[in-house]
Amino acid sequence: MKYISTRGQSKPLSFSEILLGGLAPDGGLYLPETYPKFSQQDLNSMQSMTYPELAFHIISNFIDDIPKNDLKAIINKTYTKEVYAFSRSQQKAEDITPILKVKDNFYILSLSNGPTLAFKDIAMQLLGNLFEYVLTKEKAEINILGATSGDTGSAAEYAMRGKKGINVFMLSPYQKMSRFQSAQMFSIQDPNIFNISIKGVFDDCQDIVKAVSNDLDFKRDFKIGAVNSINWGRILAQIVYYFKGYLAVAKNNEEVSFTVPTGNFGNICAGHIARMMGLPIKRLVVATNENNVLDEFFKTGMYKPRDSKNTFHTSSPSMDISKASNFERFIFDLIGRDSKKLNELWKSIDQGGNFDLNQEGIFEKIQAFGFTSSSSTHEERIRYIKETYDLYKIIIDTHTADGFKAAYEHTDDNVPMIVLETALPTKFEDSIVEAIGQKPERPESLQHLEGLPQKFEVLDNQVDQVKTFIRQQV
Ligand SMILES: *Cc1c(COP(=O)(O)O)cnc(C)c1O
């Protein structure tokens, strides 16, 4: 299995060769040259598999340069009930992504039972183990540099803590994360995790990361790498739970639909690939919040990213994204993997422009790919959190509430709908209190999180200070 770039100008590479990198040299994103296909019979045989068995069965089709037994061991140590311990009381932790029935034909797929209480753990934990394996084999090291406004950074740190050959330097805006989020990151005491609090906003952090990565000498000398949302390994890990969710609810090989709270389009891209692999998915519903660039695209064919000044800060903050970094992967498939065409479209995007697939006569194809969309407002999220609690005694977080709004709009009779739960409500306490007048339950082991000792460095908003800090530590 080789991986090709969406822009068509990079040489095909194997899994381990693309694992640690970001963009392809031609600026594109990597995708497998073909998608493995699963028949209905295959699906039936997967019914009785545990999560790690299922993960191995699917993931091994995409990796041919790690011996099968090694891959199996990596997967087995990643997906354990000890790591995904925060399931609801009526669920089984060993299911890793257990299903929760809300009502007839309407389910939640719980993806947020890992250490940072958000779905990113599912992929990041696997990535941590894969990185360590590949680096050990190559006797290499990596210094991961990233910027976070909360979720991604903590998922990366919890996945990489204590791993051989890996240091993490994570920039976050000084005093601008929630108390819970800061405590989650800063309480990590492992010597290979460095939290850097920058006196600035999130965009400043991101600019510093870009500036450091663009200094090619520094990047080479200090082996700077990333774990951003375009990493193929993350998408790959996420394909698995679409199968898991399907197998948990589908009777007699029927179709099911999925609704996905969407930001960078990584999660739903995995759903798209699962569908291309033969999983009977009727609809893939893209749920957005007030930052509804993708909803606009799926309704009109016009893709018009916005800059950070036109991106709102909302109560589902992990979806406050107006330029979805994985969208290019889907469009590549939509236009029949025509990289010449893709280059034309993204030439415009990379220059701050837009494109209109309606004009291009390609937009009708969206239907055949199962996609549809919705957006929601803060008031709607609050209403769905309250209603879901009043009717079913289930507390959902604000991102999952975006999902509920979208799912109700796009449910077909007799087709089970599965909403992906992308975070646990305790991460967004304020909104939950606003909706139902009480705090959601917090897992016992996190009760005293904010009181734990914290380790972080405060630096000015200056590239050189960050470089000096990295130099001193490695
Ligand atoms: C990251 C995140 C999302 C968005 O996922 P994408 O893969 O970027 O589309 C949604 N909800 C939560 C809670 C997240 O952390």
Coordinates of C-alpha atoms and ligand atoms in Angstrom, one line a residue:
M1 CA 0.0 0.0 0.0
K2 CA 1.5 3.3 -1.1
Y3 CA 0.4 6.8 -0.3
I4 CA 0.0 9.5 -2.9
S5 CA -0.4 13.3 -2.6
T6 CA -3.6 15.0 -3.5
R7 CA -1.5 17.5 -5.6
G8 CA 0.1 14.7 -7.6
Q9 CA 3.7 16.0 -7.6
S10 CA 5.2 13.9 -4.8
K11 CA 6.5 10.4 -5.0
P12 CA 4.4 7.6 -3.6
L13 CA 5.6 6.5 -0.1
S14 CA 4.8 3.8 2.4
F15 CA 3.0 4.2 5.7
S16 CA 6.1 4.6 7.9
E17 CA 7.5 7.1 5.5
I18 CA 4.6 9.5 5.8
L19 CA 3.7 8.8 9.5
L20 CA 6.0 11.4 11.1
G21 CA 5.6 14.1 8.5
G22 CA 2.9 16.7 7.7
L23 CA 2.1 18.0 4.2
A24 CA 3.6 16.2 1.2
P25 CA 6.5 18.1 -0.4
D26 CA 4.2 19.4 -3.1
G27 CA 1.9 20.9 -0.4
G28 CA -0.8 18.2 -0.8
L29 CA -2.2 15.7 1.7
Y30 CA -1.5 12.0 1.6
L31 CA -4.1 9.4 0.8
P32 CA -3.8 5.7 0.1
E33 CA -3.6 5.0 -3.6
T34 CA -6.7 2.8 -3.3
Y35 CA -9.2 2.0 -0.5
P36 CA -9.5 -1.6 0.6
K37 CA -13.0 -2.9 0.1
F38 CA -15.1 -4.9 2.6
S39 CA -18.1 -7.0 1.5
Q40 CA -21.2 -7.7 3.5
Q41 CA -19.8 -11.1 4.3
D42 CA -16.6 -9.4 5.7
L43 CA -18.8 -7.2 7.9
N44 CA -20.7 -10.2 9.2
S45 CA -17.4 -11.8 10.2
M46 CA -16.4 -8.6 12.1
Q47 CA -19.5 -8.6 14.2
S48 CA -18.0 -10.5 17.1
M49 CA -14.6 -8.7 17.2
T50 CA -13.4 -6.8 20.2
Y51 CA -12.3 -3.2 19.5
P52 CA -8.6 -4.0 19.2
E53 CA -9.4 -7.0 16.9
L54 CA -11.5 -4.8 14.7
A55 CA -8.9 -2.1 14.7
F56 CA -6.2 -4.5 13.6
H57 CA -8.5 -6.1 11.0
I58 CA -9.1 -2.6 9.4
I59 CA -5.8 -0.8 10.0
S60 CA -3.6 -3.7 8.8
N61 CA -5.0 -3.2 5.3
F62 CA -3.4 0.2 5.2
I63 CA 0.1 -0.6 6.6
D64 CA 2.4 -3.0 4.9
D65 CA 5.8 -1.9 6.3
I66 CA 5.3 -2.8 10.0
P67 CA 5.3 -6.6 10.7
K68 CA 1.8 -7.8 11.5
N69 CA 2.6 -9.0 15.0
D70 CA 4.2 -5.7 15.9
L71 CA 1.2 -3.8 14.7
K72 CA -1.1 -6.1 16.6
A73 CA 0.9 -5.5 19.8
I74 CA 0.8 -1.7 19.3
I75 CA -3.0 -1.8 18.8
N76 CA -3.5 -4.0 21.7
K77 CA -1.7 -1.8 24.1
T78 CA -3.5 1.3 22.7
Y79 CA -7.1 0.3 23.1
T80 CA -7.5 -0.9 26.6
K81 CA -10.3 -0.3 29.1
E82 CA -7.7 1.3 31.5
V83 CA -7.0 4.0 28.9
Y84 CA -10.6 4.5 27.9
A85 CA -11.9 4.5 31.5
F86 CA -14.5 7.3 31.5
S87 CA -17.5 5.5 30.0
R88 CA -21.0 6.1 31.4
S89 CA -22.1 3.7 34.1
Q90 CA -24.4 1.8 31.8
Q91 CA -21.6 1.2 29.2
K92 CA -18.8 -1.3 29.0
A93 CA -15.3 0.4 29.0
E94 CA -13.8 -2.4 27.0
D95 CA -15.9 -1.5 24.1
I96 CA -13.6 1.6 23.8
T97 CA -16.3 3.5 21.8
P98 CA -19.5 2.1 23.3
I99 CA -22.9 2.9 21.8
L100 CA -25.6 4.6 23.9
K101 CA -29.2 4.3 22.8
V102 CA -31.1 7.6 23.1
K103 CA -34.4 6.4 21.6
D104 CA -35.5 4.1 18.7
N105 CA -33.1 4.5 15.8
F106 CA -31.2 7.2 17.5
Y107 CA -27.8 6.6 19.2
I108 CA -24.7 8.3 20.6
L109 CA -21.3 6.8 19.8
S110 CA -19.2 7.6 22.8
L111 CA -15.8 8.5 21.5
S112 CA -14.6 10.6 24.5
N113 CA -13.8 8.1 27.2
G114 CA -10.1 8.5 26.9
P115 CA -7.7 10.5 29.1
T116 CA -8.6 14.0 27.8
L117 CA -12.3 13.4 27.5
A118 CA -12.5 14.1 23.8
F119 CA -12.5 12.0 20.7
K120 CA -9.0 13.1 19.6
D121 CA -7.6 10.6 22.2
I122 CA -8.7 7.6 20.0
A123 CA -6.3 8.6 17.2
M124 CA -3.6 10.4 19.2
Q125 CA -3.0 7.4 21.6
L126 CA -2.4 5.2 18.6
L127 CA -0.1 7.8 17.1
G128 CA 1.9 8.0 20.3
N129 CA 2.6 4.3 20.2
L130 CA 3.2 4.2 16.4
F131 CA 5.7 7.2 16.6
E132 CA 7.6 5.5 19.4
Y133 CA 7.8 2.2 17.5
V134 CA 9.0 3.8 14.2
L135 CA 11.5 6.1 16.0
T136 CA 13.0 3.3 18.1
K137 CA 13.4 1.2 15.0
E138 CA 15.1 4.0 13.1
K139 CA 17.1 5.1 16.2
A140 CA 15.7 8.5 15.6
E141 CA 14.2 11.3 17.7
I142 CA 11.6 14.0 17.2
N143 CA 10.7 17.2 18.9
I144 CA 7.0 17.8 18.4
L145 CA 6.2 21.5 18.2
G146 CA 2.6 22.6 18.3
A147 CA 0.1 25.3 19.2
T148 CA -3.2 24.7 20.9
S149 CA -6.1 26.5 22.3
G150 CA -7.0 23.5 24.4
D151 CA -8.1 20.1 23.1
T152 CA -5.5 19.0 20.5
G153 CA -2.5 20.0 22.7
S154 CA -3.7 18.0 25.7
A155 CA -4.6 14.9 23.6
A156 CA -1.1 15.1 22.0
E157 CA 0.6 15.4 25.4
Y158 CA -1.3 12.6 27.0
A159 CA -0.4 10.4 24.0
M160 CA 3.3 11.3 24.0
R161 CA 4.1 11.5 27.7
G162 CA 6.9 9.2 28.7
K163 CA 7.5 8.0 25.1
K164 CA 11.1 7.2 24.1
G165 CA 12.7 9.5 21.5
I166 CA 9.9 12.1 21.7
N167 CA 9.7 15.5 23.3
V168 CA 6.6 17.7 23.0
F169 CA 6.8 21.5 23.0
M170 CA 3.2 22.8 23.2
L171 CA 2.5 26.5 22.9
S172 CA -0.7 27.9 24.3
P173 CA -2.0 31.4 24.9
Y174 CA -1.1 32.6 28.5
Q175 CA -4.2 32.6 30.7
K176 CA -6.6 32.2 27.9
M177 CA -7.6 28.5 28.3
S178 CA -10.3 27.3 30.6
R179 CA -9.1 26.3 34.1
F180 CA -9.9 22.7 33.3
Q181 CA -7.9 22.8 30.1
S182 CA -4.8 24.4 31.6
A183 CA -4.9 22.1 34.6
Q184 CA -5.2 19.1 32.3
M185 CA -2.1 20.1 30.3
F186 CA 0.0 21.7 33.0
S187 CA -0.4 19.0 35.6
I188 CA 1.6 16.6 33.4
Q189 CA 5.0 16.2 35.1
D190 CA 6.7 13.9 32.6
P191 CA 10.2 15.3 31.7
N192 CA 9.5 15.0 27.9
I193 CA 6.5 17.3 28.0
F194 CA 7.1 21.1 27.8
N195 CA 4.2 23.5 28.2
I196 CA 5.0 26.9 26.9
S197 CA 2.6 29.7 27.8
I198 CA 2.9 32.6 25.3
K199 CA 1.9 36.1 26.3
G200 CA -0.4 36.5 23.3
V201 CA -3.5 34.8 21.7
F202 CA -3.8 31.5 19.9
D203 CA -3.0 33.0 16.5
D204 CA 0.3 34.3 17.9
C205 CA 1.2 30.8 19.1
Q206 CA 0.4 29.4 15.7
D207 CA 2.5 32.1 14.0
I208 CA 5.5 31.1 16.2
V209 CA 5.1 27.5 15.2
K210 CA 5.1 28.5 11.6
A211 CA 8.1 30.7 11.9
V212 CA 10.1 28.0 13.7
S213 CA 9.1 25.4 11.1
N214 CA 10.0 27.7 8.2
D215 CA 13.6 28.1 9.6
L216 CA 14.8 25.0 7.8
D217 CA 18.2 24.9 9.5
F218 CA 16.6 25.0 12.9
K219 CA 14.0 22.5 11.9
R220 CA 16.7 20.0 10.7
D221 CA 19.1 20.6 13.6
F222 CA 16.4 20.2 16.2
K223 CA 14.4 17.5 14.4
I224 CA 11.1 19.5 14.7
G225 CA 8.0 17.6 13.8
A226 CA 4.2 18.0 14.3
V227 CA 1.1 16.0 15.0
N228 CA -1.5 18.3 13.4
S229 CA -4.9 17.3 12.1
I230 CA -3.7 16.5 8.6
N231 CA -1.7 13.5 9.9
W232 CA -2.8 10.4 8.0
G233 CA -2.4 8.2 11.0
R234 CA -5.1 10.1 12.8
I235 CA -7.6 9.7 10.0
L236 CA -6.8 6.0 9.8
A237 CA -7.4 5.4 13.5
Q238 CA -10.7 7.1 13.2
I239 CA -12.1 4.9 10.4
V240 CA -12.3 2.0 12.9
Y241 CA -15.1 3.4 15.1
Y242 CA -17.4 4.0 12.2
F243 CA -17.3 0.2 11.7
K244 CA -17.7 -0.3 15.4
G245 CA -20.7 2.0 15.5
Y246 CA -22.3 0.3 12.5
L247 CA -21.8 -3.2 13.8
A248 CA -23.3 -2.2 17.2
V249 CA -26.6 -0.9 15.7
A250 CA -27.2 -2.3 12.2
K251 CA -29.6 -5.2 11.9
N252 CA -29.7 -7.4 8.8
N253 CA -27.1 -5.4 6.9
E254 CA -29.2 -2.2 6.7
E255 CA -27.8 1.2 6.1
V256 CA -27.1 3.6 9.0
S257 CA -26.4 7.4 9.0
F258 CA -23.7 9.3 11.0
T259 CA -23.7 12.9 12.2
V260 CA -20.3 14.4 13.0
P261 CA -19.6 17.6 14.8
T262 CA -17.0 19.0 12.4
G263 CA -14.1 21.5 12.5
N264 CA -11.0 20.5 10.5
F265 CA -13.0 17.7 8.6
G266 CA -10.7 15.0 10.0
N267 CA -13.4 13.0 11.8
I268 CA -15.9 13.0 9.0
C269 CA -13.2 12.4 6.4
A270 CA -12.7 9.1 8.2
G271 CA -16.4 8.4 7.8
H272 CA -16.2 9.2 4.1
I273 CA -13.3 6.7 3.8
A274 CA -15.3 4.0 5.7
R275 CA -18.1 4.5 3.3
M276 CA -15.7 4.2 0.3
M277 CA -14.5 0.9 1.9
G278 CA -18.0 -0.5 1.6
L279 CA -19.6 0.3 5.0
P280 CA -23.3 0.8 4.3
I281 CA -23.6 4.5 5.3
K282 CA -26.7 6.3 4.0
R283 CA -25.8 9.8 5.1
L284 CA -22.8 11.6 6.5
V285 CA -24.2 14.7 8.2
V286 CA -21.7 17.6 8.7
A287 CA -22.6 19.5 11.8
T288 CA -21.2 23.0 12.2
N289 CA -21.8 25.8 14.6
E290 CA -21.9 29.6 13.8
N291 CA -18.7 29.0 11.9
N292 CA -20.6 27.5 9.0
V293 CA -18.2 27.6 6.0
L294 CA -18.7 23.9 5.4
D295 CA -22.5 24.1 5.8
E296 CA -22.4 26.8 3.1
F297 CA -20.4 24.5 0.9
F298 CA -22.7 21.5 1.2
K299 CA -25.7 23.6 0.6
T300 CA -24.5 25.7 -2.3
G301 CA -21.2 24.3 -3.7
M302 CA -19.4 27.4 -2.8
Y303 CA -16.3 26.9 -0.6
K304 CA -15.3 30.2 0.9
P305 CA -12.9 29.9 3.8
R306 CA -12.8 32.9 6.3
D307 CA -9.9 34.4 8.1
S308 CA -9.5 34.4 11.8
K309 CA -11.1 37.9 12.2
N310 CA -14.3 36.4 10.7
T311 CA -14.2 33.3 12.9
F312 CA -16.5 33.5 15.9
H313 CA -15.6 32.3 19.4
T314 CA -18.5 30.0 20.3
S315 CA -19.6 27.7 23.0
S316 CA -18.4 24.7 20.9
P317 CA -14.9 26.1 20.6
S318 CA -13.2 23.0 19.0
M319 CA -15.3 23.7 15.9
D320 CA -14.4 27.3 15.6
I321 CA -12.6 26.7 12.3
S322 CA -13.2 28.5 9.0
K323 CA -10.7 26.7 6.8
A324 CA -10.9 22.9 7.2
S325 CA -7.5 21.4 6.7
N326 CA -8.7 17.9 5.7
F327 CA -11.3 19.1 3.3
E328 CA -8.8 18.8 0.4
R329 CA -8.9 15.0 0.9
F330 CA -12.6 14.7 0.3
I331 CA -12.6 17.1 -2.6
F332 CA -9.9 15.0 -4.2
D333 CA -12.1 11.9 -4.1
L334 CA -15.2 14.0 -5.2
I335 CA -13.5 15.2 -8.3
G336 CA -12.4 11.7 -9.3
R337 CA -8.9 12.1 -7.9
D338 CA -8.0 14.5 -10.7
S339 CA -4.9 16.2 -9.1
K340 CA -4.6 18.7 -12.0
K341 CA -8.1 20.0 -11.2
L342 CA -7.3 19.9 -7.4
N343 CA -4.3 22.1 -7.9
E344 CA -6.5 24.6 -9.8
L345 CA -9.0 24.7 -7.0
W346 CA -6.5 25.0 -4.2
K347 CA -4.4 27.6 -6.0
S348 CA -7.4 29.9 -5.4
I349 CA -7.8 28.7 -1.8
D350 CA -4.1 29.1 -1.0
Q351 CA -4.3 32.7 -2.2
G352 CA -7.2 33.5 0.1
G353 CA -9.9 33.0 -2.5
N354 CA -12.7 30.5 -3.0
F355 CA -14.2 28.1 -5.5
D356 CA -17.7 27.2 -6.7
L357 CA -18.3 23.5 -7.6
N358 CA -21.8 24.3 -8.7
Q359 CA -20.5 26.3 -11.6
E360 CA -18.1 23.5 -12.3
G361 CA -21.0 21.1 -12.7
I362 CA -19.5 18.8 -10.0
F363 CA -21.8 19.7 -7.2
E364 CA -24.5 17.1 -8.0
K365 CA -22.1 14.4 -7.1
I366 CA -22.2 15.3 -3.4
Q367 CA -25.5 13.4 -3.1
A368 CA -23.8 10.2 -4.3
F369 CA -21.2 10.6 -1.6
G370 CA -23.9 10.7 1.1
F371 CA -23.0 14.2 2.4
T372 CA -25.4 16.7 3.8
S373 CA -25.1 19.4 6.5
S374 CA -26.5 21.8 9.1
S375 CA -25.4 24.6 11.4
S376 CA -26.5 25.7 14.8
T377 CA -26.4 28.6 17.2
H378 CA -25.6 28.9 20.9
E379 CA -29.3 29.0 21.8
E380 CA -30.0 25.9 19.8
R381 CA -27.1 24.0 21.5
I382 CA -28.4 25.0 24.9
R383 CA -32.0 23.9 23.9
Y384 CA -30.8 20.5 22.7
I385 CA -28.7 19.9 25.9
K386 CA -31.7 20.7 28.0
E387 CA -34.2 18.7 25.9
T388 CA -31.9 15.7 25.8
Y389 CA -31.5 15.8 29.6
D390 CA -35.2 16.4 30.3
L391 CA -36.4 13.6 28.0
Y392 CA -33.6 11.0 28.3
K393 CA -31.6 12.0 31.4
I394 CA -28.5 12.1 29.2
I395 CA -26.1 15.0 29.4
I396 CA -24.4 15.9 26.1
D397 CA -21.6 18.5 25.6
T398 CA -22.0 21.5 23.3
H399 CA -20.3 19.9 20.3
T400 CA -22.4 16.9 20.5
A401 CA -25.4 19.2 20.8
D402 CA -24.4 20.7 17.4
G403 CA -24.6 17.1 16.2
F404 CA -28.1 16.6 17.7
K405 CA -29.4 19.6 15.9
A406 CA -28.0 18.4 12.6
A407 CA -29.1 14.8 13.2
Y408 CA -32.7 15.7 13.8
E409 CA -32.8 17.7 10.6
H410 CA -31.5 14.8 8.5
T411 CA -33.0 11.6 10.0
D412 CA -34.7 9.3 7.5
D413 CA -37.5 7.0 8.6
N414 CA -36.2 3.6 9.6
V415 CA -32.5 4.5 9.1
P416 CA -30.6 4.4 12.4
M417 CA -28.8 7.7 13.1
I418 CA -25.6 7.7 15.1
V419 CA -24.3 11.0 16.5
L420 CA -20.6 11.0 17.3
E421 CA -20.0 12.3 20.9
T422 CA -16.8 14.3 20.5
A423 CA -16.3 15.5 24.1
L424 CA -17.7 14.7 27.5
P425 CA -19.9 17.5 29.0
T426 CA -17.7 18.0 32.0
K427 CA -15.2 19.8 29.7
F428 CA -17.8 22.5 29.1
E429 CA -19.3 22.9 32.5
D430 CA -20.5 26.5 32.1
S431 CA -22.7 25.8 29.1
I432 CA -24.2 22.7 30.8
V433 CA -25.0 24.8 33.9
E434 CA -26.6 27.4 31.6
A435 CA -28.8 24.6 30.0
I436 CA -29.8 22.5 32.9
G437 CA -28.9 24.4 36.1
Q438 CA -26.4 21.8 37.4
K439 CA -22.9 20.6 36.8
P440 CA -22.3 17.4 34.9
E441 CA -20.7 14.5 36.7
R442 CA -16.9 14.6 36.6
P443 CA -14.9 11.3 36.7
E444 CA -13.6 10.5 40.2
S445 CA -9.9 10.6 39.2
L446 CA -10.3 14.1 37.8
Q447 CA -12.1 15.6 40.8
H448 CA -9.1 17.5 42.0
L449 CA -7.4 18.2 38.7
E450 CA -7.3 22.0 39.2
G451 CA -5.5 21.6 42.5
L452 CA -2.6 19.5 41.2
P453 CA 0.9 21.1 40.9
Q454 CA 1.4 22.6 37.5
K455 CA 4.5 22.8 35.3
F456 CA 4.8 25.4 32.5
E457 CA 7.0 28.1 31.2
V458 CA 5.8 31.6 30.4
L459 CA 7.5 33.3 27.4
D460 CA 7.0 36.5 25.5
N461 CA 5.4 36.4 22.1
Q462 CA 8.8 36.1 20.4
V463 CA 10.1 33.4 18.1
D464 CA 13.6 33.6 19.4
Q465 CA 12.6 33.0 23.0
V466 CA 10.9 29.8 21.9
K467 CA 13.9 28.7 19.9
T468 CA 16.2 29.4 22.8
F469 CA 14.0 27.4 25.1
I470 CA 14.0 24.4 22.8
R471 CA 17.8 24.6 22.4
Q472 CA 18.2 24.5 26.2
Q473 CA 16.0 21.5 26.7
V474 CA 17.2 19.0 24.0
Ligands
LIG1 C1 -11.5 18.5 17.3 C2 -12.9 18.5 17.7 C3 -13.9 18.5 16.8 C4 -13.7 18.7 15.3 O1 -13.1 17.5 14.7 P1 -12.5 17.6 13.3 O2 -11.9 16.3 13.1 O3 -11.4 18.7 13.3 O4 -13.6 17.9 12.3 C5 -15.2 18.5 17.3 N1 -15.5 18.4 18.6 C6 -14.5 18.3 19.5 C7 -14.9 18.3 21.0 C8 -13.2 18.4 19.1 O5 -12.2 18.3 20.1

